[in-house]
CSV table of C-alpha atoms in Angstrom, one decimal:
chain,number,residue,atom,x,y,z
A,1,UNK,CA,0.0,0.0,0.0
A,2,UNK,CA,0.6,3.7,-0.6
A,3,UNK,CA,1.5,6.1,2.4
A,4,UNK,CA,0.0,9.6,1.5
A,5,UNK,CA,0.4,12.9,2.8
A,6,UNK,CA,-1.6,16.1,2.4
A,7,UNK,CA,-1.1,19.7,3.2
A,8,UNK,CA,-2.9,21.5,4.8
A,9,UNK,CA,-5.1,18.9,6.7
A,10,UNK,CA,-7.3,22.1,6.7
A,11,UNK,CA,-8.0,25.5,6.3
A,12,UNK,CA,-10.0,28.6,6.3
A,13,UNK,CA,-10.6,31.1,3.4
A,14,UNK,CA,-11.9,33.8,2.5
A,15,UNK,CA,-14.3,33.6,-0.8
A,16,UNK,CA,-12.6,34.9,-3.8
A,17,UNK,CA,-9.1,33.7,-3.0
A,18,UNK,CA,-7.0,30.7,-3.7
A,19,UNK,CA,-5.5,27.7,-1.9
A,20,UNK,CA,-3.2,24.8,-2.9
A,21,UNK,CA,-3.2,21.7,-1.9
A,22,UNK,CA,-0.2,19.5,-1.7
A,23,UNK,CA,-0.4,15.7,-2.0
A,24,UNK,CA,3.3,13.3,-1.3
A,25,UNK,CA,3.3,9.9,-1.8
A,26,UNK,CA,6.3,7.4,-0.3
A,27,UNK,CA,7.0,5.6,-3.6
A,28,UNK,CA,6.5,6.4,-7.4
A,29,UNK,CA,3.5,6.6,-9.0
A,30,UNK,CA,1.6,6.8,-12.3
A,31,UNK,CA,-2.1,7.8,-11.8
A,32,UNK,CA,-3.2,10.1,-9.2
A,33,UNK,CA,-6.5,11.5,-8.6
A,34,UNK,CA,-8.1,14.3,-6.7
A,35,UNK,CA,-11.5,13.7,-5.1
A,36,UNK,CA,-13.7,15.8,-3.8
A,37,UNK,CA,-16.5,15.2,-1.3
A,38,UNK,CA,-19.2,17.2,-0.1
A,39,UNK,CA,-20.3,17.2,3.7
A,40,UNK,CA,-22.6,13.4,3.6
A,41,UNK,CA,-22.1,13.4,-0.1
A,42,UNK,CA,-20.2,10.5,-1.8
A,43,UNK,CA,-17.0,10.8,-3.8
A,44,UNK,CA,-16.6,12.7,-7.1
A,45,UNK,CA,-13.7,12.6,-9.3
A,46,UNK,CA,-12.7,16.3,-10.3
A,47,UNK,CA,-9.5,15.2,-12.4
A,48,UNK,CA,-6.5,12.4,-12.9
A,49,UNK,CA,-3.3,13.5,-13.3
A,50,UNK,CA,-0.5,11.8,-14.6
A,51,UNK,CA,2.9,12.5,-15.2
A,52,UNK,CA,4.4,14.3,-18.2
A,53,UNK,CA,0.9,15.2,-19.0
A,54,UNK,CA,-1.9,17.7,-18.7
A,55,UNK,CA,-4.5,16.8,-16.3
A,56,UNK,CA,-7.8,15.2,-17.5
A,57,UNK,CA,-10.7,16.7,-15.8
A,58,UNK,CA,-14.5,15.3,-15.2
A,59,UNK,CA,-17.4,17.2,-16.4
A,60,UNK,CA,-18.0,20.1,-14.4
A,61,UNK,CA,-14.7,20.7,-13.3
A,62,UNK,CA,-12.4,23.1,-15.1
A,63,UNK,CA,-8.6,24.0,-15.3
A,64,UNK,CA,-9.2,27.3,-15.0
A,65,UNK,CA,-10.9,26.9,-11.7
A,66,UNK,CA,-8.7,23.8,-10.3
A,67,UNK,CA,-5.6,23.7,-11.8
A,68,UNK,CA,-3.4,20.8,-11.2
A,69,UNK,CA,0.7,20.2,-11.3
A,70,UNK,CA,2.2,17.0,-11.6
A,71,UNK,CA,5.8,17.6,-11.6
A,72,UNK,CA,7.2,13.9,-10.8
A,73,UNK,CA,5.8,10.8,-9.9
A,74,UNK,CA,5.7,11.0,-6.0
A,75,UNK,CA,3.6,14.8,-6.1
A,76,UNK,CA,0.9,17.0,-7.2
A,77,UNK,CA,-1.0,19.7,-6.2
A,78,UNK,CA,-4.5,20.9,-6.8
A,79,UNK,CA,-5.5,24.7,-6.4
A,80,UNK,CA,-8.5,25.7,-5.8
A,81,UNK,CA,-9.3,29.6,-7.7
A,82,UNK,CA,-11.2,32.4,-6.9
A,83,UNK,CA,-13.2,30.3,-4.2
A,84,UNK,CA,-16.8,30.5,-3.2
A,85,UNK,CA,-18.9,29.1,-0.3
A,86,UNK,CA,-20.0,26.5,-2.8
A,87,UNK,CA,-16.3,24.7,-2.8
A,88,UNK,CA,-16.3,24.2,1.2
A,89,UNK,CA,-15.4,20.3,0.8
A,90,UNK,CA,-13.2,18.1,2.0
A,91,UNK,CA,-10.0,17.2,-0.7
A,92,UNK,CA,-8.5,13.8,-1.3
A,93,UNK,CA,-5.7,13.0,-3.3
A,94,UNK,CA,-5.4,9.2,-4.3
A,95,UNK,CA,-3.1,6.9,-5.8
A,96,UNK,CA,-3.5,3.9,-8.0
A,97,UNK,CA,-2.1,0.7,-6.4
A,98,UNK,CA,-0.3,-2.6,-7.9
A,99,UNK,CA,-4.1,-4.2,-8.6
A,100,UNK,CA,-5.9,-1.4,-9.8
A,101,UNK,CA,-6.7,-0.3,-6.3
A,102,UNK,CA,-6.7,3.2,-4.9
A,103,UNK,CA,-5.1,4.4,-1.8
A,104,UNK,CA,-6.7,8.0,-0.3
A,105,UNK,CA,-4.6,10.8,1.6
A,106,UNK,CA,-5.9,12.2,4.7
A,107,UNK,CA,-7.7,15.0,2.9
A,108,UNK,CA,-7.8,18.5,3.5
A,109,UNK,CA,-10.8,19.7,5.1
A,110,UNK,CA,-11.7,23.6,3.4
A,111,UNK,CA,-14.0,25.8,4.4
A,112,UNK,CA,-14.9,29.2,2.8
A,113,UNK,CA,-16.5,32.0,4.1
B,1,UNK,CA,-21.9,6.3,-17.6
B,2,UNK,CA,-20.6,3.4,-15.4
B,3,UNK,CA,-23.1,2.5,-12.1
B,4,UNK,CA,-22.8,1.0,-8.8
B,5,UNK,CA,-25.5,0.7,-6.5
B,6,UNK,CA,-25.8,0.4,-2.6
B,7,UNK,CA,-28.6,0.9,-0.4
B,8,UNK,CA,-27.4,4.3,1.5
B,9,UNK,CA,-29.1,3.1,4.6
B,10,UNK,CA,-28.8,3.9,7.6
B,11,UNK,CA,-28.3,-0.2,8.2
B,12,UNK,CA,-28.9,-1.1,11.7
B,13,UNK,CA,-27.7,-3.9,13.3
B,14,UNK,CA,-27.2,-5.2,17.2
B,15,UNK,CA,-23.4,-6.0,18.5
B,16,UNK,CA,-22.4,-9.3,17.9
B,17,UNK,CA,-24.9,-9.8,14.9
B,18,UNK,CA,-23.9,-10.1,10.8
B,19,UNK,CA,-23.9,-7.0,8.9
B,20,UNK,CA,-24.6,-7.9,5.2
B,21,UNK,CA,-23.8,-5.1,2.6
B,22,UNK,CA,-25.1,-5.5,-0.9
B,23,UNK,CA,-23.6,-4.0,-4.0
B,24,UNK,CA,-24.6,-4.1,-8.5
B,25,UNK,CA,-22.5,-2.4,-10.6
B,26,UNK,CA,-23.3,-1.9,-14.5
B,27,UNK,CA,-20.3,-2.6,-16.3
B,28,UNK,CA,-19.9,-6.6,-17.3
B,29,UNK,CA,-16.4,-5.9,-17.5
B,30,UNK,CA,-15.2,-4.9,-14.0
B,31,UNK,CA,-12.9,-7.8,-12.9
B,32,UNK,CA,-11.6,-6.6,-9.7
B,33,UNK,CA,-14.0,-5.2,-6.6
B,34,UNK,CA,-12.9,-3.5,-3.7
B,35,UNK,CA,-14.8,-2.3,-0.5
B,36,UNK,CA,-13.5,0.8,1.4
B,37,UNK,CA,-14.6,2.2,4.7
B,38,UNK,CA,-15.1,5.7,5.9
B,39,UNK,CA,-15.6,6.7,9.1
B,40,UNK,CA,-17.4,10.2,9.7
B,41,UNK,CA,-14.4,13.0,8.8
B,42,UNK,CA,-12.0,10.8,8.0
B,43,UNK,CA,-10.6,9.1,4.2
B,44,UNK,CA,-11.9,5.6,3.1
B,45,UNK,CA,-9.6,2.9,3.5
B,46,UNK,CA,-9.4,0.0,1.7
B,47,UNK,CA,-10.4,-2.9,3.6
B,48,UNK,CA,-11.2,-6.1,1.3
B,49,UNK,CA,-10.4,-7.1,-2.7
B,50,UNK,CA,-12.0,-9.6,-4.8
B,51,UNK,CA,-11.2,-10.6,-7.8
B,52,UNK,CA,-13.1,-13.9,-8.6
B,53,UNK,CA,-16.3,-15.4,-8.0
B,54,UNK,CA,-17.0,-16.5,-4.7
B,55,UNK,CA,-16.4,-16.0,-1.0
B,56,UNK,CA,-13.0,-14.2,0.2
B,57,UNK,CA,-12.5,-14.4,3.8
B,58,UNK,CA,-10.2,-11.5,5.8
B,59,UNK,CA,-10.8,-11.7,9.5
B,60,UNK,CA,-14.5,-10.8,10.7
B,61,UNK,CA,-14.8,-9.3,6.8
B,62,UNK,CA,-15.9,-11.9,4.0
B,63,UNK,CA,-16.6,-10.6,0.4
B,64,UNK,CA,-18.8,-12.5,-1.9
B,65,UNK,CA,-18.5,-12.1,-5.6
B,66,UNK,CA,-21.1,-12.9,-8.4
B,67,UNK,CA,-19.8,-11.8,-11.7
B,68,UNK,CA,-22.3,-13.6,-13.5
B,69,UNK,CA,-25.4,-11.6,-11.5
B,70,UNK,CA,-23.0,-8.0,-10.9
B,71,UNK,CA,-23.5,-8.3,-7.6
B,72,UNK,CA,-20.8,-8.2,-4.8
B,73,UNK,CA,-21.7,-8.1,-1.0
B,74,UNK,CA,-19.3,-7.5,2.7
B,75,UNK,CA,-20.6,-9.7,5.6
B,76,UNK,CA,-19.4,-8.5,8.8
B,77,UNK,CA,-19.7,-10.8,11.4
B,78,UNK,CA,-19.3,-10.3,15.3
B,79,UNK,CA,-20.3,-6.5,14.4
B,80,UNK,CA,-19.1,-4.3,16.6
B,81,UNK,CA,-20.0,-0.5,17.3
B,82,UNK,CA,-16.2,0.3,15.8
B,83,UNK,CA,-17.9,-0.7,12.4
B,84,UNK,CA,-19.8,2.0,12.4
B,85,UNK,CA,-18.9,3.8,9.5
B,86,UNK,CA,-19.9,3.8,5.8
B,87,UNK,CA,-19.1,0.9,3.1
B,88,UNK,CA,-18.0,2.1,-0.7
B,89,UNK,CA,-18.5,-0.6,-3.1
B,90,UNK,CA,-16.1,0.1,-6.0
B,91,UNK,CA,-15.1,-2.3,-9.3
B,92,UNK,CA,-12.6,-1.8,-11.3
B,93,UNK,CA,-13.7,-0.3,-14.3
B,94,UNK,CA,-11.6,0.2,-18.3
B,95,UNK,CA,-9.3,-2.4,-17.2
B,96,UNK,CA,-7.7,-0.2,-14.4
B,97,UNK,CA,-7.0,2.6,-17.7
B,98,UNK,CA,-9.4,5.1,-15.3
B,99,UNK,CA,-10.2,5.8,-11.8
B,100,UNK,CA,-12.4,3.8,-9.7
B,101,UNK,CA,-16.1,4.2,-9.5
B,102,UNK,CA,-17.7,4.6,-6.2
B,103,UNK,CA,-21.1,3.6,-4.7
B,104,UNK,CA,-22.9,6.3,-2.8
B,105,UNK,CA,-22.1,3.9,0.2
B,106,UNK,CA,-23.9,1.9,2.7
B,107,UNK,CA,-24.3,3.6,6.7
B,108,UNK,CA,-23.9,0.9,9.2
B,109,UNK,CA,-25.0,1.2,12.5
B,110,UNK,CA,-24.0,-1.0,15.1
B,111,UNK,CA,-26.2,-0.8,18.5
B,112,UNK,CA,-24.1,-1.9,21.6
């Protein structure tokens, strides 16, 4: 399995500014995704990101609005733009295991006021 | 668009007693299943794979696997009130090309 780290575990911000969220894993990795998940709401994909190339986003989600990095295979981050109470949700990076698995980070809790 | 089903719940079942959590999915494909578990705040955490038909046994945990019917179910026997969280069913979808699809998960309850 896949040890993940995120930073910050959470934060507070005020609408119409931007935060970045870092995701390290312990060993080298091909796919990684970023999750997001609304307060008793299920998981939903808002991009994969692989390395060497531009993230591929889900419908409804945008570059412009959550831009992603992938510089090497053990990080990533995902920024969230020009916020709005609407993108208070917690963050999860994942990871794709040996057996098509996934592996989560902690998440980072975000909260916009 | 790929589907998996669960029955949100909330499930509700006494200490000590089987917890059975059902699951279809949609694509005849899938050939690996995996069931994560998320406790309230926290990241789910993958805590059974199955990748053929039948019964896999892990501990209290034992996932059944139905290919033929898309349908894949978690037993949890000798529940206990640390098993409260919420189940995600998840196959494997594209053969692993994109990322798991997730149930809306099952709540589980366990009354001491």
């Amino acid at each position: 399995s896949a040890v993940i780290s995120q930073k910050p575990s959470r934060d507070i911000c005020q609408r119409g500014t931007s935060l970045t969220i870092q995701c390290q894993v312990d060993s080298q990795v091909t796919m990684m995704f970023w999750y997001r998940q609304q307060p008793g709401q299920s998981l939903t994909l808002i991009a994969t990101a692989n390395q060497g190339s531009e993230a591929t986003y889900e419908s409804g989600f945008v570059i412009d609005k959550f831009p992603i990095s992938r510089p090497n295979l053990t990080f990533s981050t995902l920024t969230v733009s020009n916020m709005s109470p609407e993108d208070s949700s917690i963050y999860l990076c994942s990871v794709r295991g040996s057996r098509y698995e996934q592996y989560f980070g902690p998440g980072t809790r975000l909260t916009v006021t | 668009q790929k589907e998996v089903e669960q029955n949100s719940g909330p499930l509700s079942v006494p200490e000590g007693a089987i917890a059975s959590l059902n699951c279809t999915y949609s694509d005849r494909g899938s050939q690996s299943f995996f069931w994560y578990r998320q406790y309230s705040g926290k990241s789910p955490e993958l805590i059974m794979s199955i990748y053929s038909n039948g019964d896999k046994e892990d501990g209290r945990f034992t996932a059944q696997l139905n290919k033929a019917s898309q349908y894949v179910s978690l037993l949890i026997r000798d529940s206990q009130p640390s098993d409260s969280a919420t189940y995600l069913c998840s196959p494997e979808t594209d053969s692993g090309n994109t990322p798991l699809v997730f149930g809306k998960g099952t709540r589980l309850s366990v009354i001491a």
